[in-house]
Amino acid sequence: MLIVGLVVAIADGDTLTVLNEDFQQVKVRLAEIDAPEKKQAFGTRSRQSLGELCHEKRAEVRVIDVDRYKRIVGRVSCAGVDANAAQVRRGMAWVYDRYAKDKTLYRLQDEARSGGRGLWRDPHAISPWTWRSGQRANRG
């Protein structure tokens, strides 16, 4: 399934909202990647990066799944640019090992890491899934 529309909002580095052709807002989670959380290092910068790529641009979303939060999960192309890959290439998101099927994303991540781009400037960068589990443990 393909959703086409205008990106009207950026929630974070891996989630955006598309106004589809039926003028309905659809929340979309970029598949196969995981960006830093808002309160995590590089969280704000990752959100800004996705905004540069997609905000107020035409998007095509190739739907892969629907997550537990009822968001569409998909590969997103904004103005012809693969946003999922671009976020990894820029060092603004990790490849989400648990869900990654596109193995070329790992090459982009390795290049970003070796080039010290984005979150890879920090040699001790913590993946969002590790950070979230630490936040849950701290609440307990």
Short mmCIF file of the C-alpha atoms (twelve columns), coordinates in Angstrom:
data_MODEL
# 
_entry.id   MODEL 
# 
loop_
_atom_site.group_PDB 
_atom_site.id 
_atom_site.type_symbol 
_atom_site.label_atom_id 
_atom_site.label_alt_id 
_atom_site.label_comp_id 
_atom_site.label_asym_id 
_atom_site.label_seq_id 
_atom_site.Cartn_x 
_atom_site.Cartn_y 
_atom_site.Cartn_z 
_atom_site.pdbx_PDB_model_num 
ATOM 1   C CA . MET A 1   0.000  0.000  0.000  1 
ATOM 2   C CA . LEU A 2   1.193  3.509  -0.793 1 
ATOM 3   C CA . ILE A 3   0.199  6.701  1.021  1 
ATOM 4   C CA . VAL A 4   0.909  9.970  -0.755 1 
ATOM 5   C CA . GLY A 5   0.577  13.392 0.797  1 
ATOM 6   C CA . LEU A 6   2.168  16.452 2.343  1 
ATOM 7   C CA . VAL A 7   4.276  16.209 5.501  1 
ATOM 8   C CA . VAL A 8   2.623  18.570 7.993  1 
ATOM 9   C CA . ALA A 9   4.417  17.705 11.253 1 
ATOM 10  C CA . ILE A 10  7.632  16.149 12.564 1 
ATOM 11  C CA . ALA A 11  7.312  14.486 15.985 1 
ATOM 12  C CA . ASP A 12  10.904 13.297 16.301 1 
ATOM 13  C CA . GLY A 13  13.701 11.875 14.182 1 
ATOM 14  C CA . ASP A 14  11.721 8.852  13.045 1 
ATOM 15  C CA . THR A 15  8.065  9.941  13.191 1 
ATOM 16  C CA . LEU A 16  6.131  12.370 11.022 1 
ATOM 17  C CA . THR A 17  2.560  13.213 10.035 1 
ATOM 18  C CA . VAL A 18  1.327  13.149 6.458  1 
ATOM 19  C CA . LEU A 19  -1.815 14.883 5.237  1 
ATOM 20  C CA . ASN A 20  -3.013 12.333 2.694  1 
ATOM 21  C CA . GLU A 21  -5.003 12.859 -0.490 1 
ATOM 22  C CA . ASP A 22  -8.249 12.468 1.500  1 
ATOM 23  C CA . PHE A 23  -7.119 15.315 3.806  1 
ATOM 24  C CA . GLN A 24  -6.645 12.914 6.719  1 
ATOM 25  C CA . GLN A 25  -3.609 13.161 8.980  1 
ATOM 26  C CA . VAL A 26  -1.672 9.918  9.135  1 
ATOM 27  C CA . LYS A 27  1.083  9.395  11.717 1 
ATOM 28  C CA . VAL A 28  4.015  7.533  10.186 1 
ATOM 29  C CA . ARG A 29  6.935  5.809  11.915 1 
ATOM 30  C CA . LEU A 30  9.965  5.386  9.657  1 
ATOM 31  C CA . ALA A 31  10.632 1.657  9.311  1 
ATOM 32  C CA . GLU A 32  13.916 -0.067 10.117 1 
ATOM 33  C CA . ILE A 33  15.467 2.897  11.942 1 
ATOM 34  C CA . ASP A 34  15.340 4.248  15.483 1 
ATOM 35  C CA . ALA A 35  16.195 7.866  16.217 1 
ATOM 36  C CA . PRO A 36  17.314 9.309  19.550 1 
ATOM 37  C CA . GLU A 37  14.459 10.168 21.906 1 
ATOM 38  C CA . LYS A 38  13.617 13.850 22.494 1 
ATOM 39  C CA . LYS A 39  15.362 13.949 25.880 1 
ATOM 40  C CA . GLN A 40  18.316 11.913 24.643 1 
ATOM 41  C CA . ALA A 41  21.530 13.379 23.181 1 
ATOM 42  C CA . PHE A 42  20.943 14.324 19.527 1 
ATOM 43  C CA . GLY A 43  17.166 13.922 19.920 1 
ATOM 44  C CA . THR A 44  16.441 17.526 18.942 1 
ATOM 45  C CA . ARG A 45  19.006 17.522 16.153 1 
ATOM 46  C CA . SER A 46  17.585 14.280 14.737 1 
ATOM 47  C CA . ARG A 47  14.084 15.807 14.677 1 
ATOM 48  C CA . GLN A 48  15.466 18.902 12.902 1 
ATOM 49  C CA . SER A 49  17.198 16.695 10.347 1 
ATOM 50  C CA . LEU A 50  13.979 14.857 9.490  1 
ATOM 51  C CA . GLY A 51  12.272 18.240 9.264  1 
ATOM 52  C CA . GLU A 52  14.873 19.438 6.746  1 
ATOM 53  C CA . LEU A 53  14.291 16.307 4.694  1 
ATOM 54  C CA . CYS A 54  10.509 16.161 4.820  1 
ATOM 55  C CA . HIS A 55  8.575  19.046 6.398  1 
ATOM 56  C CA . GLU A 56  6.125  20.644 3.974  1 
ATOM 57  C CA . LYS A 57  7.287  18.310 1.205  1 
ATOM 58  C CA . ARG A 58  5.448  15.680 -0.804 1 
ATOM 59  C CA . ALA A 59  5.908  12.252 0.732  1 
ATOM 60  C CA . GLU A 60  5.347  8.741  -0.513 1 
ATOM 61  C CA . VAL A 61  4.997  6.164  2.240  1 
ATOM 62  C CA . ARG A 62  5.377  2.494  1.364  1 
ATOM 63  C CA . VAL A 63  3.396  0.901  4.180  1 
ATOM 64  C CA . ILE A 64  5.054  -2.075 5.861  1 
ATOM 65  C CA . ASP A 65  3.055  -2.455 9.068  1 
ATOM 66  C CA . VAL A 66  0.958  -0.758 11.761 1 
ATOM 67  C CA . ASP A 67  2.587  -0.565 15.204 1 
ATOM 68  C CA . ARG A 68  1.057  -0.959 18.658 1 
ATOM 69  C CA . TYR A 69  0.457  2.798  18.800 1 
ATOM 70  C CA . LYS A 70  -1.639 2.565  15.592 1 
ATOM 71  C CA . ARG A 71  1.006  4.400  13.572 1 
ATOM 72  C CA . ILE A 72  1.741  3.405  10.007 1 
ATOM 73  C CA . VAL A 73  5.256  1.968  9.757  1 
ATOM 74  C CA . GLY A 74  6.867  2.486  6.380  1 
ATOM 75  C CA . ARG A 75  9.651  3.527  4.081  1 
ATOM 76  C CA . VAL A 76  9.257  7.235  3.441  1 
ATOM 77  C CA . SER A 77  10.421 9.167  0.423  1 
ATOM 78  C CA . CYS A 78  10.241 12.960 0.704  1 
ATOM 79  C CA . ALA A 79  10.630 14.915 -2.528 1 
ATOM 80  C CA . GLY A 80  12.311 11.819 -3.974 1 
ATOM 81  C CA . VAL A 81  14.771 11.307 -1.082 1 
ATOM 82  C CA . ASP A 82  14.674 8.090  0.983  1 
ATOM 83  C CA . ALA A 83  14.234 9.659  4.444  1 
ATOM 84  C CA . ASN A 84  14.904 6.411  6.324  1 
ATOM 85  C CA . ALA A 85  18.304 5.978  4.648  1 
ATOM 86  C CA . ALA A 86  19.113 9.700  4.839  1 
ATOM 87  C CA . GLN A 87  18.602 9.784  8.604  1 
ATOM 88  C CA . VAL A 88  21.028 6.865  9.017  1 
ATOM 89  C CA . ARG A 89  23.517 8.361  6.514  1 
ATOM 90  C CA . ARG A 90  23.489 11.680 8.380  1 
ATOM 91  C CA . GLY A 91  24.123 9.946  11.717 1 
ATOM 92  C CA . MET A 92  20.689 10.980 12.997 1 
ATOM 93  C CA . ALA A 93  19.323 7.468  13.575 1 
ATOM 94  C CA . TRP A 94  20.439 3.916  14.194 1 
ATOM 95  C CA . VAL A 95  19.533 0.937  12.097 1 
ATOM 96  C CA . TYR A 96  16.888 -0.762 14.244 1 
ATOM 97  C CA . ASP A 97  18.405 -4.268 14.343 1 
ATOM 98  C CA . ARG A 98  15.211 -5.862 15.564 1 
ATOM 99  C CA . TYR A 99  13.274 -4.744 12.472 1 
ATOM 100 C CA . ALA A 100 15.899 -4.067 9.787  1 
ATOM 101 C CA . LYS A 101 15.441 -5.913 6.516  1 
ATOM 102 C CA . ASP A 102 17.312 -3.520 4.192  1 
ATOM 103 C CA . LYS A 103 20.928 -4.552 4.758  1 
ATOM 104 C CA . THR A 104 22.247 -1.502 2.837  1 
ATOM 105 C CA . LEU A 105 21.263 0.597  5.861  1 
ATOM 106 C CA . TYR A 106 24.095 -1.046 7.826  1 
ATOM 107 C CA . ARG A 107 26.658 0.199  5.284  1 
ATOM 108 C CA . LEU A 108 25.270 3.740  5.636  1 
ATOM 109 C CA . GLN A 109 25.449 3.443  9.432  1 
ATOM 110 C CA . ASP A 110 29.053 2.183  9.289  1 
ATOM 111 C CA . GLU A 111 29.995 5.120  7.039  1 
ATOM 112 C CA . ALA A 112 28.319 7.612  9.386  1 
ATOM 113 C CA . ARG A 113 30.051 6.034  12.393 1 
ATOM 114 C CA . SER A 114 33.500 5.993  10.787 1 
ATOM 115 C CA . GLY A 115 32.966 9.581  9.573  1 
ATOM 116 C CA . GLY A 116 31.902 10.728 13.046 1 
ATOM 117 C CA . ARG A 117 28.661 12.167 11.666 1 
ATOM 118 C CA . GLY A 118 25.791 13.204 13.901 1 
ATOM 119 C CA . LEU A 119 25.312 11.086 16.993 1 
ATOM 120 C CA . TRP A 120 28.469 9.150  16.118 1 
ATOM 121 C CA . ARG A 121 30.525 12.164 17.286 1 
ATOM 122 C CA . ASP A 122 29.958 10.650 20.720 1 
ATOM 123 C CA . PRO A 123 32.080 7.482  20.986 1 
ATOM 124 C CA . HIS A 124 29.729 6.301  23.749 1 
ATOM 125 C CA . ALA A 125 26.450 6.956  21.918 1 
ATOM 126 C CA . ILE A 126 23.583 5.005  23.465 1 
ATOM 127 C CA . SER A 127 20.980 3.446  21.179 1 
ATOM 128 C CA . PRO A 128 17.406 4.624  21.771 1 
ATOM 129 C CA . TRP A 129 16.206 1.130  22.706 1 
ATOM 130 C CA . THR A 130 18.926 0.879  25.381 1 
ATOM 131 C CA . TRP A 131 18.147 4.416  26.586 1 
ATOM 132 C CA . ARG A 132 14.400 3.674  26.810 1 
ATOM 133 C CA . SER A 133 14.986 0.509  28.823 1 
ATOM 134 C CA . GLY A 134 17.144 2.520  31.232 1 
ATOM 135 C CA . GLN A 135 14.374 5.118  31.596 1 
ATOM 136 C CA . ARG A 136 11.858 2.369  32.413 1 
ATOM 137 C CA . ALA A 137 14.254 0.872  34.987 1 
ATOM 138 C CA . ASN A 138 14.700 4.295  36.633 1 
ATOM 139 C CA . ARG A 139 10.914 4.661  37.048 1 
ATOM 140 C CA . GLY A 140 10.622 1.300  38.791 1 
# 
